[in-house]
CSV table of N, CA and C in Angstrom, one decimal:
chain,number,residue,atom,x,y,z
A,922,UNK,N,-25.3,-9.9,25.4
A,922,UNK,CA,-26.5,-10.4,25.9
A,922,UNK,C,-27.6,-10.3,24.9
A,923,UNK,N,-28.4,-11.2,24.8
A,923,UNK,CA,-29.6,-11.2,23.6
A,923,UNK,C,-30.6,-12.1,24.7
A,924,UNK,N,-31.6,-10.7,24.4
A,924,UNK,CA,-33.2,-11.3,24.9
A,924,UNK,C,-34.2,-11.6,23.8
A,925,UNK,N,-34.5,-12.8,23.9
A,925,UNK,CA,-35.6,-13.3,22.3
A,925,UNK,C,-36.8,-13.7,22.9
A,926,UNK,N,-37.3,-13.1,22.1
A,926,UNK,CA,-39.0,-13.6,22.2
A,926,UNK,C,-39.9,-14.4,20.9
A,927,UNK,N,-40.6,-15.5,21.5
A,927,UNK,CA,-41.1,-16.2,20.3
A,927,UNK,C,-42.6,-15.6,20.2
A,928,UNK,N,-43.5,-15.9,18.7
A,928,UNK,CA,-44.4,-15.9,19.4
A,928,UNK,C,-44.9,-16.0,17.5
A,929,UNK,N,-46.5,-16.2,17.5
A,929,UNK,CA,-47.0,-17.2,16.0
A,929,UNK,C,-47.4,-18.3,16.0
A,930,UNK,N,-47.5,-18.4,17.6
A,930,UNK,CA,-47.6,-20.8,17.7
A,930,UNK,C,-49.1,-20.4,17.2
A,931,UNK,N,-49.9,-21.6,17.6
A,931,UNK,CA,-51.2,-21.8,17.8
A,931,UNK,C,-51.5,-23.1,17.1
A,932,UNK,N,-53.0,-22.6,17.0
A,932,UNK,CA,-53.8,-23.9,16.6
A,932,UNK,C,-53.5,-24.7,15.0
A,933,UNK,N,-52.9,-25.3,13.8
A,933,UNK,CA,-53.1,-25.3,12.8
A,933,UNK,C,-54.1,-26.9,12.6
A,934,UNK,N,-54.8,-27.2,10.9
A,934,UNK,CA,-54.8,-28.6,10.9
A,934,UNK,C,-53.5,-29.3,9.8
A,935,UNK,N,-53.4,-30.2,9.8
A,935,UNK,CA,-52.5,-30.9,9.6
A,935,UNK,C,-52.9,-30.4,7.8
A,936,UNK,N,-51.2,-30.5,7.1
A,936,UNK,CA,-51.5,-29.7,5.6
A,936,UNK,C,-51.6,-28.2,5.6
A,937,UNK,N,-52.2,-27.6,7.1
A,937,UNK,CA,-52.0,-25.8,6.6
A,937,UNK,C,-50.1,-25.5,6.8
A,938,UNK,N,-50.0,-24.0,6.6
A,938,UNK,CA,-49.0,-23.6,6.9
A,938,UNK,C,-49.0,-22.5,8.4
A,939,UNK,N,-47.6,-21.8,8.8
A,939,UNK,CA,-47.6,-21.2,10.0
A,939,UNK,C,-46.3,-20.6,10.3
A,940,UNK,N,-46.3,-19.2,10.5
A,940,UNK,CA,-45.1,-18.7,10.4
A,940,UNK,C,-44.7,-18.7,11.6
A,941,UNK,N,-43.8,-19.1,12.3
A,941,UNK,CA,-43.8,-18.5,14.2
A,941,UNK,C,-42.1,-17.2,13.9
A,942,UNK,N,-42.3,-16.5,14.6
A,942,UNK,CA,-41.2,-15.2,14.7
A,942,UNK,C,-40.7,-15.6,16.1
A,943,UNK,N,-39.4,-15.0,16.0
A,943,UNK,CA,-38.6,-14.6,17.3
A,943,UNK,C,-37.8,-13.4,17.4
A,944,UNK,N,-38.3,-12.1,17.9
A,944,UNK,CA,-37.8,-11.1,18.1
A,944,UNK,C,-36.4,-11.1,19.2
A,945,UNK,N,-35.8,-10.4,18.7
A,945,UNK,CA,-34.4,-10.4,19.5
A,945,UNK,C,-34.0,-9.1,19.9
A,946,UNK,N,-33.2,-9.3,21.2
A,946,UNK,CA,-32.9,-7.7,21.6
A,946,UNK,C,-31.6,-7.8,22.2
A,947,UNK,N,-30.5,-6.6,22.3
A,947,UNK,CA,-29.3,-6.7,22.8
A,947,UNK,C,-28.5,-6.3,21.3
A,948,UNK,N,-27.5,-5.9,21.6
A,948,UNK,CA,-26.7,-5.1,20.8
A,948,UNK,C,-25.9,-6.2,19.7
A,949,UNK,N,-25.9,-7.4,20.4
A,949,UNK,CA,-25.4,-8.6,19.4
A,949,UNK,C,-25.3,-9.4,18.6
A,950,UNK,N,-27.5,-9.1,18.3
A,950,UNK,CA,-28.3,-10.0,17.7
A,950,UNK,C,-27.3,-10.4,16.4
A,951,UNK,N,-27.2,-9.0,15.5
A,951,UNK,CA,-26.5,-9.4,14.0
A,951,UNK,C,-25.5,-10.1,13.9
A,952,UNK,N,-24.3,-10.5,15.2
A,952,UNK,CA,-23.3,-11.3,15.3
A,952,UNK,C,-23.6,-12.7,15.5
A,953,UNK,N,-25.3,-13.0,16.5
A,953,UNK,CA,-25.0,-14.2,16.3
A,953,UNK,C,-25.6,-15.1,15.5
A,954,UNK,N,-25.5,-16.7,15.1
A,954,UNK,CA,-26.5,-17.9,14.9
A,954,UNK,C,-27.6,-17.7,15.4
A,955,UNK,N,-28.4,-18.1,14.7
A,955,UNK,CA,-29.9,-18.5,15.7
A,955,UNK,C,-30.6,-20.0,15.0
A,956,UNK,N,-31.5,-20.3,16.0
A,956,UNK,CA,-31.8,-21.5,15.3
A,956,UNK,C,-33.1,-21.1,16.0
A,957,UNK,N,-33.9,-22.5,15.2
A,957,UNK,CA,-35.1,-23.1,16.0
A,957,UNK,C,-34.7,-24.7,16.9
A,958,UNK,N,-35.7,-24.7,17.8
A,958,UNK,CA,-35.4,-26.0,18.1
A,958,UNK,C,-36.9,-26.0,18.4
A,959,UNK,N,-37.0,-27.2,19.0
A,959,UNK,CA,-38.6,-28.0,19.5
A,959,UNK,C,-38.5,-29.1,20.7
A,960,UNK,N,-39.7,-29.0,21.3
A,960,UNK,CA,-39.4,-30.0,22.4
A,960,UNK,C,-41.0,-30.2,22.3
A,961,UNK,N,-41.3,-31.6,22.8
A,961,UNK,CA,-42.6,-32.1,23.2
A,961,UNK,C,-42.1,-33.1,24.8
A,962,UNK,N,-43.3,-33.0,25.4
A,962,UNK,CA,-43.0,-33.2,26.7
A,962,UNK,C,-42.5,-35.2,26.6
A,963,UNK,N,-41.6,-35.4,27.7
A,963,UNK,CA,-40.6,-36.4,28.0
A,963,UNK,C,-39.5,-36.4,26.8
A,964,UNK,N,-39.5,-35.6,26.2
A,964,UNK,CA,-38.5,-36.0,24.7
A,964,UNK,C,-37.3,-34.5,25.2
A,965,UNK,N,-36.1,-35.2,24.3
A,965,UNK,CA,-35.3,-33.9,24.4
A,965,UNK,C,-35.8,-32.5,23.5
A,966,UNK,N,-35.0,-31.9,23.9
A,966,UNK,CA,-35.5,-31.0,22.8
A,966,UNK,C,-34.5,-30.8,21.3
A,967,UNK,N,-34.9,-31.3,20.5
A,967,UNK,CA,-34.3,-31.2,18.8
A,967,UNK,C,-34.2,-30.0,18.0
A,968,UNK,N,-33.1,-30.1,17.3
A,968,UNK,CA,-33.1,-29.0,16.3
A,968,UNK,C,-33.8,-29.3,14.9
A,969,UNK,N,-34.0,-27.8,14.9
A,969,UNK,CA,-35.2,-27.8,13.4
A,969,UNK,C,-34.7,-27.3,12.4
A,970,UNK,N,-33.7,-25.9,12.4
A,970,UNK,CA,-33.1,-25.4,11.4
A,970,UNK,C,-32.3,-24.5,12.3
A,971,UNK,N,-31.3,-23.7,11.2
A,971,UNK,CA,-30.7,-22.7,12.0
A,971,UNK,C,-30.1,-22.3,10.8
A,972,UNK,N,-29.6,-20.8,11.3
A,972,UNK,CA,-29.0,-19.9,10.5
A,972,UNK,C,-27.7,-18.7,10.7
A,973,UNK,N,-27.0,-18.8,9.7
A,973,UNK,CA,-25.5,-17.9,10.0
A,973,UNK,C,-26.2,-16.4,10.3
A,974,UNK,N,-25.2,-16.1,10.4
A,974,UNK,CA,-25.4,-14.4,10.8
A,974,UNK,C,-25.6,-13.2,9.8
A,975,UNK,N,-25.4,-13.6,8.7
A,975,UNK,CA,-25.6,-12.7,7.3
A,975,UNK,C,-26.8,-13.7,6.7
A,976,UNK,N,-27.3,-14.7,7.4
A,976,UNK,CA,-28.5,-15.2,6.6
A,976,UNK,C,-28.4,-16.0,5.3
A,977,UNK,N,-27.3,-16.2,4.7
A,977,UNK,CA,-26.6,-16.8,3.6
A,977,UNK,C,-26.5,-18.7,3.8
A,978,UNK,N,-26.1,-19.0,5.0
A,978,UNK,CA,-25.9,-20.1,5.7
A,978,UNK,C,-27.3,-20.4,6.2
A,979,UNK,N,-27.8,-21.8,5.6
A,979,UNK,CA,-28.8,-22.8,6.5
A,979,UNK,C,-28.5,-24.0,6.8
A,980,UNK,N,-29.3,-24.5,7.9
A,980,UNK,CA,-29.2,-25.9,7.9
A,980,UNK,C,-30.8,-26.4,8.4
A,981,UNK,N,-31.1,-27.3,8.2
A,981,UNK,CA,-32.4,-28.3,8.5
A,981,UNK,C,-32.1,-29.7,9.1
A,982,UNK,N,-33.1,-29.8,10.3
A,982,UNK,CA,-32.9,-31.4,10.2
A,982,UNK,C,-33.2,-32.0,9.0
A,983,UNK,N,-33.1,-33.1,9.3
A,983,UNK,CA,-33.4,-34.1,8.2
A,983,UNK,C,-34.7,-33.9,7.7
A,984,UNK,N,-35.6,-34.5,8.6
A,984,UNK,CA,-37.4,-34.7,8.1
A,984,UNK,C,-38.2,-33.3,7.9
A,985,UNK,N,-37.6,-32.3,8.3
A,985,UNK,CA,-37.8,-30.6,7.9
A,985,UNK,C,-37.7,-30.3,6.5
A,986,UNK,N,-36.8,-30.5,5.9
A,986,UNK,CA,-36.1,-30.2,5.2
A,986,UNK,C,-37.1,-29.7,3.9
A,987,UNK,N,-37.2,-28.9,2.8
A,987,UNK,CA,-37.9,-29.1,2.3
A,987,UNK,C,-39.7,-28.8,2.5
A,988,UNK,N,-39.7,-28.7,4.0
A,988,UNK,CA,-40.8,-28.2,4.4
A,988,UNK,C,-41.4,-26.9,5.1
A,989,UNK,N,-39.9,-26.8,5.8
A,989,UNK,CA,-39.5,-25.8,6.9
A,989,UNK,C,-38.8,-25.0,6.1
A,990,UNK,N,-38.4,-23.8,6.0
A,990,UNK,CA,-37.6,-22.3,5.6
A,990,UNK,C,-37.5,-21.6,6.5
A,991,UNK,N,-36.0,-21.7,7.7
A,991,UNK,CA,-35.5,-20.5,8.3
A,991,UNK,C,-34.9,-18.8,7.5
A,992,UNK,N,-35.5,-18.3,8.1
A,992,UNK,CA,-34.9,-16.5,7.6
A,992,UNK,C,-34.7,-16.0,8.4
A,993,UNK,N,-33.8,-15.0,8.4
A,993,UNK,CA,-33.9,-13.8,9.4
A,993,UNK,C,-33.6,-12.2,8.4
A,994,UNK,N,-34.4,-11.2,9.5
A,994,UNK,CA,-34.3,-9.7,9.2
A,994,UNK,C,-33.9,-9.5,10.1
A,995,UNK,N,-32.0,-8.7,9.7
A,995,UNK,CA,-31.1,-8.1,11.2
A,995,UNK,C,-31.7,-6.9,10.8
A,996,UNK,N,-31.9,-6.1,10.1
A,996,UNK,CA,-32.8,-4.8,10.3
A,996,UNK,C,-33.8,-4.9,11.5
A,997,UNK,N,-35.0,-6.3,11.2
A,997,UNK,CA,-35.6,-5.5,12.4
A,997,UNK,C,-35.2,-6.6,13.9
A,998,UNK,N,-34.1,-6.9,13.9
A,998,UNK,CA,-33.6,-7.8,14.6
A,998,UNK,C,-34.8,-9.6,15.0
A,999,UNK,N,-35.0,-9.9,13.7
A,999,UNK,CA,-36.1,-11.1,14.1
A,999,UNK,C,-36.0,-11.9,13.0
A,1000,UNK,N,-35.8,-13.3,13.5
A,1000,UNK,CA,-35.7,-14.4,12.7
A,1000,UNK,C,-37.3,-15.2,12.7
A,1001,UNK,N,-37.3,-15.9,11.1
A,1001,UNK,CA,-38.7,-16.6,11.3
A,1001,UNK,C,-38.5,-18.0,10.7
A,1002,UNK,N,-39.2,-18.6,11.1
A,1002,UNK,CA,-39.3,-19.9,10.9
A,1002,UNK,C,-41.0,-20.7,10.0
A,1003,UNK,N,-40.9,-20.3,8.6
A,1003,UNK,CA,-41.9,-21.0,7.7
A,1003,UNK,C,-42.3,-22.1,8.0
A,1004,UNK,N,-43.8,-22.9,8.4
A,1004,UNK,CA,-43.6,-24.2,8.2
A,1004,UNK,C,-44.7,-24.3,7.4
A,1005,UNK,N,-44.8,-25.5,6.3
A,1005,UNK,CA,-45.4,-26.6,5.2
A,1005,UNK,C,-46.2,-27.0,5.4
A,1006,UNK,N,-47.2,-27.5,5.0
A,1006,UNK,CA,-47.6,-29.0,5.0
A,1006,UNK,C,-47.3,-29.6,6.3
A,1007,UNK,N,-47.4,-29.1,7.0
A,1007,UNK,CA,-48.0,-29.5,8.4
A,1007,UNK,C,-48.4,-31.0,9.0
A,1008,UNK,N,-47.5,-31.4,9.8
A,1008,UNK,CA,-48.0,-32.3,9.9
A,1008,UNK,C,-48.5,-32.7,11.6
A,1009,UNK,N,-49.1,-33.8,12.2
A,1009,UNK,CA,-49.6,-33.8,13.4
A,1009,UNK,C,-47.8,-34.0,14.2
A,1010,UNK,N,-47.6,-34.6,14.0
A,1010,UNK,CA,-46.1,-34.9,14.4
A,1010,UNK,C,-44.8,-33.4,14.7
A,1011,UNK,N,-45.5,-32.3,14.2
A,1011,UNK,CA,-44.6,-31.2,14.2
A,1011,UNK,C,-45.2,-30.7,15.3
A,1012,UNK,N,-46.8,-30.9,15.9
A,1012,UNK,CA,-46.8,-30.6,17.7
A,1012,UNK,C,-45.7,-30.5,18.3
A,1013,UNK,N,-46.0,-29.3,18.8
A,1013,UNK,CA,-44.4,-29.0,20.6
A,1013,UNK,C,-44.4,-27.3,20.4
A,1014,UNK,N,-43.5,-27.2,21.4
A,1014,UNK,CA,-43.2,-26.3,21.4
A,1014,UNK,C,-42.3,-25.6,20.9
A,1015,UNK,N,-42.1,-24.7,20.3
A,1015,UNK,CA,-40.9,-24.2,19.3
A,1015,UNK,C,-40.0,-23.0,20.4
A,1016,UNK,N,-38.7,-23.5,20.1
A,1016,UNK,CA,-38.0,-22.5,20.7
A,1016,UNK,C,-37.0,-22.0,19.9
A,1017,UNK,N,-36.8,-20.3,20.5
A,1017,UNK,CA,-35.2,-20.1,19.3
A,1017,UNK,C,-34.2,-19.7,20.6
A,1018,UNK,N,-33.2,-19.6,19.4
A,1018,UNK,CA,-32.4,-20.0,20.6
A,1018,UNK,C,-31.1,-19.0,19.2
A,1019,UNK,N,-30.0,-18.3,19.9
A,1019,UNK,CA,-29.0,-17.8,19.7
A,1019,UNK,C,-27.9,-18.4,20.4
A,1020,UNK,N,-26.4,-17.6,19.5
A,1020,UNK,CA,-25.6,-18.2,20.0
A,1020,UNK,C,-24.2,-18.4,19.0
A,1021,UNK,N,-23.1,-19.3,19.6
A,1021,UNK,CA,-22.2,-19.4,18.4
A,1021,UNK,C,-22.0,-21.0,18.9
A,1022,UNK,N,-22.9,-21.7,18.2
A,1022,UNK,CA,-22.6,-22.8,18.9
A,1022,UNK,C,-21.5,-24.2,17.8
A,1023,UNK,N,-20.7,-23.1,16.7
A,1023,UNK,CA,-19.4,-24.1,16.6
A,1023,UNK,C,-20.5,-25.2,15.4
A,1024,UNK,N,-19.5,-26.2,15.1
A,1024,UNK,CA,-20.2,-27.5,14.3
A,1024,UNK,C,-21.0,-28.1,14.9
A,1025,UNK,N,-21.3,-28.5,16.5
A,1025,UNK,CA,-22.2,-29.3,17.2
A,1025,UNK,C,-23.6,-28.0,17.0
A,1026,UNK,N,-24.2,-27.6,16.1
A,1026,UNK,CA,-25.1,-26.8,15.9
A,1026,UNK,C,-26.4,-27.4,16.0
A,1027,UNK,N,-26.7,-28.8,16.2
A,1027,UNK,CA,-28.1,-29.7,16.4
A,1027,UNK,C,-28.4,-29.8,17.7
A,1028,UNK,N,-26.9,-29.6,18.6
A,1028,UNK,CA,-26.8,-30.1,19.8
A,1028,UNK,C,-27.2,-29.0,21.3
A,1029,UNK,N,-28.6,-28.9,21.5
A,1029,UNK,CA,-29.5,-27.6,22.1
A,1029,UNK,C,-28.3,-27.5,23.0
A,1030,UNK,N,-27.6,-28.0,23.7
A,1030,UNK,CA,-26.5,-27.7,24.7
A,1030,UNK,C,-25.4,-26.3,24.3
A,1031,UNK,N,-25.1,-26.0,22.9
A,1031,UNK,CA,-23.8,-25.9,22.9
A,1031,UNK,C,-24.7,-23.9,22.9
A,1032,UNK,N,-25.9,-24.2,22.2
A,1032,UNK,CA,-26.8,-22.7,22.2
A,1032,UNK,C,-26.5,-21.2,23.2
A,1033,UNK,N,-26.6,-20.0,23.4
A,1033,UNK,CA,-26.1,-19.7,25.0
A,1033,UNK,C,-27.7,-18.9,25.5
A,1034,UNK,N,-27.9,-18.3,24.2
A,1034,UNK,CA,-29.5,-17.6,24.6
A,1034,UNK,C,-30.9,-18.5,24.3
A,1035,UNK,N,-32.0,-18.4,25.0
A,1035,UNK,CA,-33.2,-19.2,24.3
A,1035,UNK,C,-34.2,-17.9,25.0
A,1036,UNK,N,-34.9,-18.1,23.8
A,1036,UNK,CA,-36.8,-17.6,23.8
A,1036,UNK,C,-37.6,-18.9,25.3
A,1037,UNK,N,-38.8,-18.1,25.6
A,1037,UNK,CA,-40.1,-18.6,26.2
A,1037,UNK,C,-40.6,-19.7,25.5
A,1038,UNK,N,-40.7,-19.8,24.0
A,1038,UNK,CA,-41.3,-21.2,23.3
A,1038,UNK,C,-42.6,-20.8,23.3
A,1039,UNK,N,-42.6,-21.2,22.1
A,1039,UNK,CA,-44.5,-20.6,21.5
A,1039,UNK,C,-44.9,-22.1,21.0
A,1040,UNK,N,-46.3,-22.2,21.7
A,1040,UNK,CA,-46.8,-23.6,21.6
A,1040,UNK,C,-47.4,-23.9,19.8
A,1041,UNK,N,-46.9,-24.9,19.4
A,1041,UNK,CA,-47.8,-24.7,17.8
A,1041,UNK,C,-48.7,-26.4,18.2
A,1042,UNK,N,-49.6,-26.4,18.0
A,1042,UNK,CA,-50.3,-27.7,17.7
A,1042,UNK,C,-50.8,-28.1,16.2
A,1043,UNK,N,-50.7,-29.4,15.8
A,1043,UNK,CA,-51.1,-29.8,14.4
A,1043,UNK,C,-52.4,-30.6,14.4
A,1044,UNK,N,-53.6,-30.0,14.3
A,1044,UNK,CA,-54.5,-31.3,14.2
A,1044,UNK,C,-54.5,-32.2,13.2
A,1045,UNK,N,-55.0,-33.7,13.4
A,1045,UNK,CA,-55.2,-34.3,12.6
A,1045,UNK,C,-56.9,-34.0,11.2
């Protein structure tokens, strides 16, 4: 069992940067994946990045890529999620999410744990 907590959303304007954390708890953390994902309201929710379990392994969506930098510290059991250049379009809410979710890793379904979601807004 892993309990995660997000938290680092807030206000930015479009071009700053913003680090959001997600603390994790339960004896498993260092075994599993974790990702980010995001949702904005009527939309699914999408994946943003994610990461193996020794932190060696990344992946990005597409239009992240380059902008965004997932990490994690299994010392203090918390993964973070760097964001760039900011844009208004990266509004939502960020969620992490744990798990072993196999190659379908974009797919928020296959995830088993998720965080509360920390709100980031981008102004224009």
């Amino acid at each position: 069992q892993v309990q995660l907590v997000e938290s680092g959303g807030g206000l930015v304007q479009a071009g700053d940067s913003l680090r959001v954390s997600c603390a994790a708890s339960g004896r498993t953390f260092i075994r599993e994946e974790m990702a980010w994902f995001r949702q904005v309201p009527g939309k699914e929710r999408e994946f943003v990045a994610g990461i193996g379990w020794s932190g060696g392994n990344t992946n990005y969506a597409g239009s992240e890529k380059g902008r965004f930098t997932i990490s994690r510290d299994n010392g203090k059991n918390t993964v973070y999620l760097q964001m760039n250049s900011m844009k208004p379009e990266d509004t939502a809410v960020y969620y992490c999410a744990a798990g072993s979710p196999g190659p379908q890793y974009s797919n928020y379904a296959k995830w088993a744990y998720w965080g509360q979601g920390t709100q980031v807004t981008v102004s224009s």
